[in-house]
PDB file of C-alpha atoms in Angstrom:
ATOM      1  CA  MET A  21     -26.976  69.393  95.519  1.00 80.00           C
ATOM      2  CA  ILE A  22     -26.730  69.063  91.334  1.00 85.00           C
ATOM      3  CA  HIS A  23     -25.541  72.471  91.476  1.00 83.00           C
ATOM      4  CA  ARG A  24     -24.364  75.501  93.267  1.00 86.00           C
ATOM      5  CA  GLY A  25     -22.888  78.243  91.303  1.00 84.00           C
ATOM      6  CA  GLN A  26     -20.004  79.849  91.756  1.00 86.00           C
ATOM      7  CA  GLU A  27     -19.860  83.755  92.272  1.00 86.00           C
ATOM      8  CA  PRO A  28     -21.740  85.806  90.759  1.00 87.00           C
ATOM      9  CA  SER A  29     -23.579  82.920  90.092  1.00 87.00           C
ATOM     10  CA  LYS A  30     -26.525  82.457  93.157  1.00 86.00           C
ATOM     11  CA  ALA A  31     -28.331  79.508  91.502  1.00 90.00           C
ATOM     12  CA  ARG A  32     -28.963  76.294  93.061  1.00 89.00           C
ATOM     13  CA  ALA A  33     -30.013  72.860  91.934  1.00 92.00           C
ATOM     14  CA  ASN A  34     -31.031  69.721  94.240  1.00 92.00           C
ATOM     15  CA  ALA A  35     -32.708  66.764  93.699  1.00 95.00           C
ATOM     16  CA  VAL A  36     -34.699  65.737  95.804  1.00 95.00           C
ATOM     17  CA  HIS A  37     -36.667  62.622  97.132  1.00 97.00           C
ATOM     18  CA  PHE A  38     -39.175  61.973  99.579  1.00 97.00           C
ATOM     19  CA  ALA A  39     -40.446  58.655 101.053  1.00 98.00           C
ATOM     20  CA  LEU A  40     -44.097  58.277 101.804  1.00 97.00           C
ATOM     21  CA  GLY A  41     -46.038  61.157 103.497  1.00 96.00           C
ATOM     22  CA  ALA A  42     -42.623  63.101 103.385  1.00 97.00           C
ATOM     23  CA  ARG A  43     -42.661  66.763 103.356  1.00 97.00           C
ATOM     24  CA  THR A  44     -40.819  69.930 104.011  1.00 96.00           C
ATOM     25  CA  ALA A  45     -41.914  72.731 106.721  1.00 95.00           C
ATOM     26  CA  TRP A  46     -43.589  75.586 105.455  1.00 96.00           C
ATOM     27  CA  HIS A  47     -41.287  78.140 103.912  1.00 93.00           C
ATOM     28  CA  TYR A  48     -40.721  80.688 101.046  1.00 92.00           C
ATOM     29  CA  HIS A  49     -37.482  82.013  99.363  1.00 92.00           C
ATOM     30  CA  GLY A  50     -37.059  85.791  98.201  1.00 90.00           C
ATOM     31  CA  LEU A  51     -36.314  84.958  94.412  1.00 90.00           C
ATOM     32  CA  GLY A  52     -39.318  82.139  94.046  1.00 90.00           C
ATOM     33  CA  GLN A  53     -38.379  78.754  93.731  1.00 92.00           C
ATOM     34  CA  THR A  54     -39.141  76.103  90.709  1.00 93.00           C
ATOM     35  CA  LEU A  55     -39.742  72.646  91.066  1.00 94.00           C
ATOM     36  CA  CYS A  56     -38.922  70.073  88.130  1.00 94.00           C
ATOM     37  CA  ILE A  57     -41.581  66.606  89.335  1.00 94.00           C
ATOM     38  CA  VAL A  58     -39.161  63.476  88.159  1.00 95.00           C
ATOM     39  CA  GLU A  59     -41.499  60.772  89.386  1.00 96.00           C
ATOM     40  CA  GLY A  60     -44.327  59.822  91.359  1.00 96.00           C
ATOM     41  CA  LEU A  61     -46.947  62.475  92.998  1.00 95.00           C
ATOM     42  CA  ALA A  62     -46.238  65.873  94.230  1.00 95.00           C
ATOM     43  CA  LEU A  63     -48.002  68.060  96.574  1.00 95.00           C
ATOM     44  CA  VAL A  64     -47.414  71.714  96.585  1.00 95.00           C
ATOM     45  CA  GLN A  65     -49.815  74.373  98.830  1.00 93.00           C
ATOM     46  CA  SER A  66     -49.400  78.028  99.332  1.00 92.00           C
ATOM     47  CA  ARG A  67     -50.592  79.175 102.786  1.00 91.00           C
ATOM     48  CA  GLY A  68     -54.112  79.368 102.837  1.00 89.00           C
ATOM     49  CA  GLY A  69     -54.505  77.756  99.247  1.00 88.00           C
ATOM     50  CA  LYS A  70     -55.955  74.124  97.461  1.00 88.00           C
ATOM     51  CA  ILE A  71     -52.754  71.339  97.365  1.00 93.00           C
ATOM     52  CA  LEU A  72     -52.063  71.347  94.012  1.00 91.00           C
ATOM     53  CA  GLU A  73     -51.104  67.699  92.489  1.00 92.00           C
ATOM     54  CA  GLY A  74     -47.958  67.646  90.747  1.00 91.00           C
ATOM     55  CA  HIS A  75     -47.011  64.498  88.412  1.00 91.00           C
ATOM     56  CA  PRO A  76     -43.975  63.668  86.524  1.00 92.00           C
ATOM     57  CA  GLY A  77     -43.352  66.393  83.925  1.00 89.00           C
ATOM     58  CA  ASP A  78     -45.052  69.205  85.073  1.00 89.00           C
ATOM     59  CA  VAL A  79     -43.169  72.484  86.519  1.00 90.00           C
ATOM     60  CA  ILE A  80     -44.164  74.367  89.492  1.00 91.00           C
ATOM     61  CA  TRP A  81     -43.380  77.902  90.508  1.00 89.00           C
ATOM     62  CA  THR A  82     -43.609  79.687  94.102  1.00 89.00           C
ATOM     63  CA  PRO A  83     -43.119  83.567  93.500  1.00 90.00           C
ATOM     64  CA  PRO A  84     -41.008  85.370  95.699  1.00 91.00           C
ATOM     65  CA  GLY A  85     -42.180  85.264  99.405  1.00 91.00           C
ATOM     66  CA  GLU A  86     -44.730  83.081  99.123  1.00 91.00           C
ATOM     67  CA  GLU A  87     -44.919  80.576 102.110  1.00 93.00           C
ATOM     68  CA  HIS A  88     -45.253  77.287 101.092  1.00 94.00           C
ATOM     69  CA  TRP A  89     -44.249  73.528 101.063  1.00 96.00           C
ATOM     70  CA  HIS A  90     -43.719  70.940  99.133  1.00 96.00           C
ATOM     71  CA  GLY A  91     -43.589  66.728  99.659  1.00 97.00           C
ATOM     72  CA  ALA A  92     -45.094  62.956  98.463  1.00 98.00           C
ATOM     73  CA  ALA A  93     -48.489  62.205  98.687  1.00 97.00           C
ATOM     74  CA  PRO A  94     -49.545  59.320 101.719  1.00 97.00           C
ATOM     75  CA  ASP A  95     -49.061  56.851  98.761  1.00 96.00           C
ATOM     76  CA  HIS A  96     -46.239  57.978  97.056  1.00 96.00           C
ATOM     77  CA  PHE A  97     -42.485  58.844  96.552  1.00 97.00           C
ATOM     78  CA  MET A  98     -41.722  61.568  95.174  1.00 97.00           C
ATOM     79  CA  THR A  99     -38.817  62.879  93.805  1.00 97.00           C
ATOM     80  CA  HIS A 100     -38.488  66.875  92.198  1.00 96.00           C
ATOM     81  CA  ILE A 101     -35.760  69.074  91.217  1.00 96.00           C
ATOM     82  CA  ALA A 102     -35.463  71.747  93.222  1.00 95.00           C
ATOM     83  CA  LEU A 103     -34.381  75.491  91.251  1.00 94.00           C
ATOM     84  CA  TRP A 104     -33.868  78.872  93.395  1.00 91.00           C
ATOM     85  CA  GLU A 105     -31.141  81.616  93.540  1.00 89.00           C
ATOM     86  CA  THR A 106     -29.997  82.034  96.991  1.00 80.00           C
ATOM     87  CA  ASP A 107     -29.618  80.678  99.911  1.00 76.00           C
ATOM     88  CA  ASP A 108     -32.552  83.072 101.301  1.00 76.00           C
ATOM     89  CA  VAL A 109     -35.188  80.326 102.552  1.00 81.00           C
ATOM     90  CA  ASP A 110     -36.720  80.824 105.573  1.00 78.00           C
ATOM     91  CA  ARG A 111     -38.106  78.232 106.917  1.00 88.00           C
ATOM     92  CA  LEU A 112     -41.516  78.867 108.957  1.00 91.00           C
ATOM     93  CA  ASP A 113     -43.762  76.278 110.863  1.00 94.00           C
ATOM     94  CA  HIS A 114     -44.566  72.775 110.183  1.00 96.00           C
ATOM     95  CA  VAL A 115     -47.147  71.073 108.229  1.00 97.00           C
ATOM     96  CA  THR A 116     -50.044  69.635 110.193  1.00 96.00           C
ATOM     97  CA  ASP A 117     -51.636  66.587 109.225  1.00 96.00           C
ATOM     98  CA  THR A 118     -54.339  68.627 108.782  1.00 95.00           C
ATOM     99  CA  GLU A 119     -52.759  71.017 106.324  1.00 96.00           C
ATOM    100  CA  TYR A 120     -51.411  67.992 104.281  1.00 97.00           C
ATOM    101  CA  ALA A 121     -54.917  66.501 103.991  1.00 95.00           C
ATOM    102  CA  GLY A 122     -56.427  69.300 102.851  1.00 94.00           C
ATOM    103  CA  PRO A 123     -58.849  70.208  99.617  1.00 91.00           C
ATOM    104  CA  ARG A 124     -56.196  68.948  96.639  1.00 91.00           C
ATOM    105  CA  THR A 125     -56.666  70.576  93.089  1.00 86.00           C
ATOM    106  CA  ARG A 126     -54.973  69.967  89.718  1.00 79.00           C
ATOM    107  CA  ASP A 127     -56.558  73.430  88.316  1.00 67.00           C
ATOM    108  CA  LEU A 128     -54.503  75.430  86.967  1.00 51.00           C
ATOM    109  CA  PHE A 129     -55.910  78.150  88.252  1.00 49.00           C
ATOM    110  CA  GLY A 130     -56.864  77.107  91.847  1.00 46.00           C
ATOM    111  CA  SER A 131     -53.735  77.220  93.681  1.00 48.00           C
ATOM    112  CA  THR A 132     -51.382  80.749  94.117  1.00 50.00           C
ATOM    113  CA  VAL A 133     -48.425  78.132  93.480  1.00 55.00           C
ATOM    114  CA  VAL A 134     -48.226  77.730  89.241  1.00 54.00           C
ATOM    115  CA  PRO A 135     -47.347  74.891  87.126  1.00 54.00           C
ATOM    116  CA  VAL A 136     -45.391  76.546  84.416  1.00 55.00           C
ATOM    117  CA  ARG A 137     -46.165  73.490  82.210  1.00 48.00           C
ATOM    118  CA  HIS A 138     -48.427  70.343  82.606  1.00 44.00           C
ATOM    119  CA  ALA A 139     -47.913  66.595  81.868  1.00 40.00           C
ATOM    120  CA  GLY A 140     -49.893  66.159  79.499  1.00 40.00           C
ATOM    121  CA  VAL A 141     -47.738  68.499  76.789  1.00 38.00           C
ATOM    122  CA  SER A 142     -46.913  66.126  73.961  1.00 35.00           C
ATOM    123  CA  ALA A 143     -44.044  66.035  72.379  1.00 35.00           C
ATOM    124  CA  GLY A 144     -43.798  68.501  69.604  1.00 35.00           C
ATOM    125  CA  MET A 145     -46.409  71.059  71.101  1.00 32.00           C
ATOM    126  CA  PRO A 146     -44.794  74.351  72.987  1.00 32.00           C
ATOM    127  CA  ALA A 147     -45.867  74.140  76.448  1.00 34.00           C
ATOM    128  CA  ALA A 148     -47.736  77.069  78.216  1.00 34.00           C
ATOM    129  CA  ARG A 149     -45.493  79.458  80.283  1.00 34.00           C
ATOM    130  CA  VAL A 150     -47.210  80.500  83.125  1.00 36.00           C
ATOM    131  CA  ARG A 151     -46.692  83.280  85.822  1.00 35.00           C
ATOM    132  CA  LEU A 152     -48.813  84.568  88.081  1.00 34.00           C
ATOM    133  CA  PRO A 153     -48.524  86.669  90.057  1.00 33.00           C
ATOM    134  CA  VAL A 154     -49.676  86.466  94.028  1.00 34.00           C
ATOM    135  CA  SER A 155     -52.153  88.930  94.058  1.00 33.00           C
ATOM    136  CA  GLU A 156     -53.502  88.654  90.751  1.00 36.00           C
ATOM    137  CA  SER A 157     -56.371  86.098  90.369  1.00 31.00           C
ATOM    138  CA  VAL A 158     -57.516  85.038  87.090  1.00 32.00           C
ATOM    139  CA  VAL A 159     -61.593  85.186  85.960  1.00 29.00           C
TER     140      VAL A 159
END
């Protein structure tokens, strides 16, 4: 654990290292979660969506109540910093091998989990801040 806020703060920050192919179970956070990809290749999926690939420098936000999982690709280790508020996390079923092997995307708008900054943003350029509610689609 990097940080656990003292009351009244409920902020949490963890550095999490995933071995090749390791992943969380399906879960959701009552106030959402932000993942800052530090190294390796991250896989993040919201229930029913494509698997989003996250690379070092990417910041991915999952909205409150959004069922999702995250982990490392089968051929890459991965480290991310996870940020969330409160201990309101509901753990659900395990991610099946079939779900884990599903279609992947780097498409910003192809998933309800949303990268809020791309690794490709160069120094001196403003980072795009994008947060889309799960119910919203971008045409």
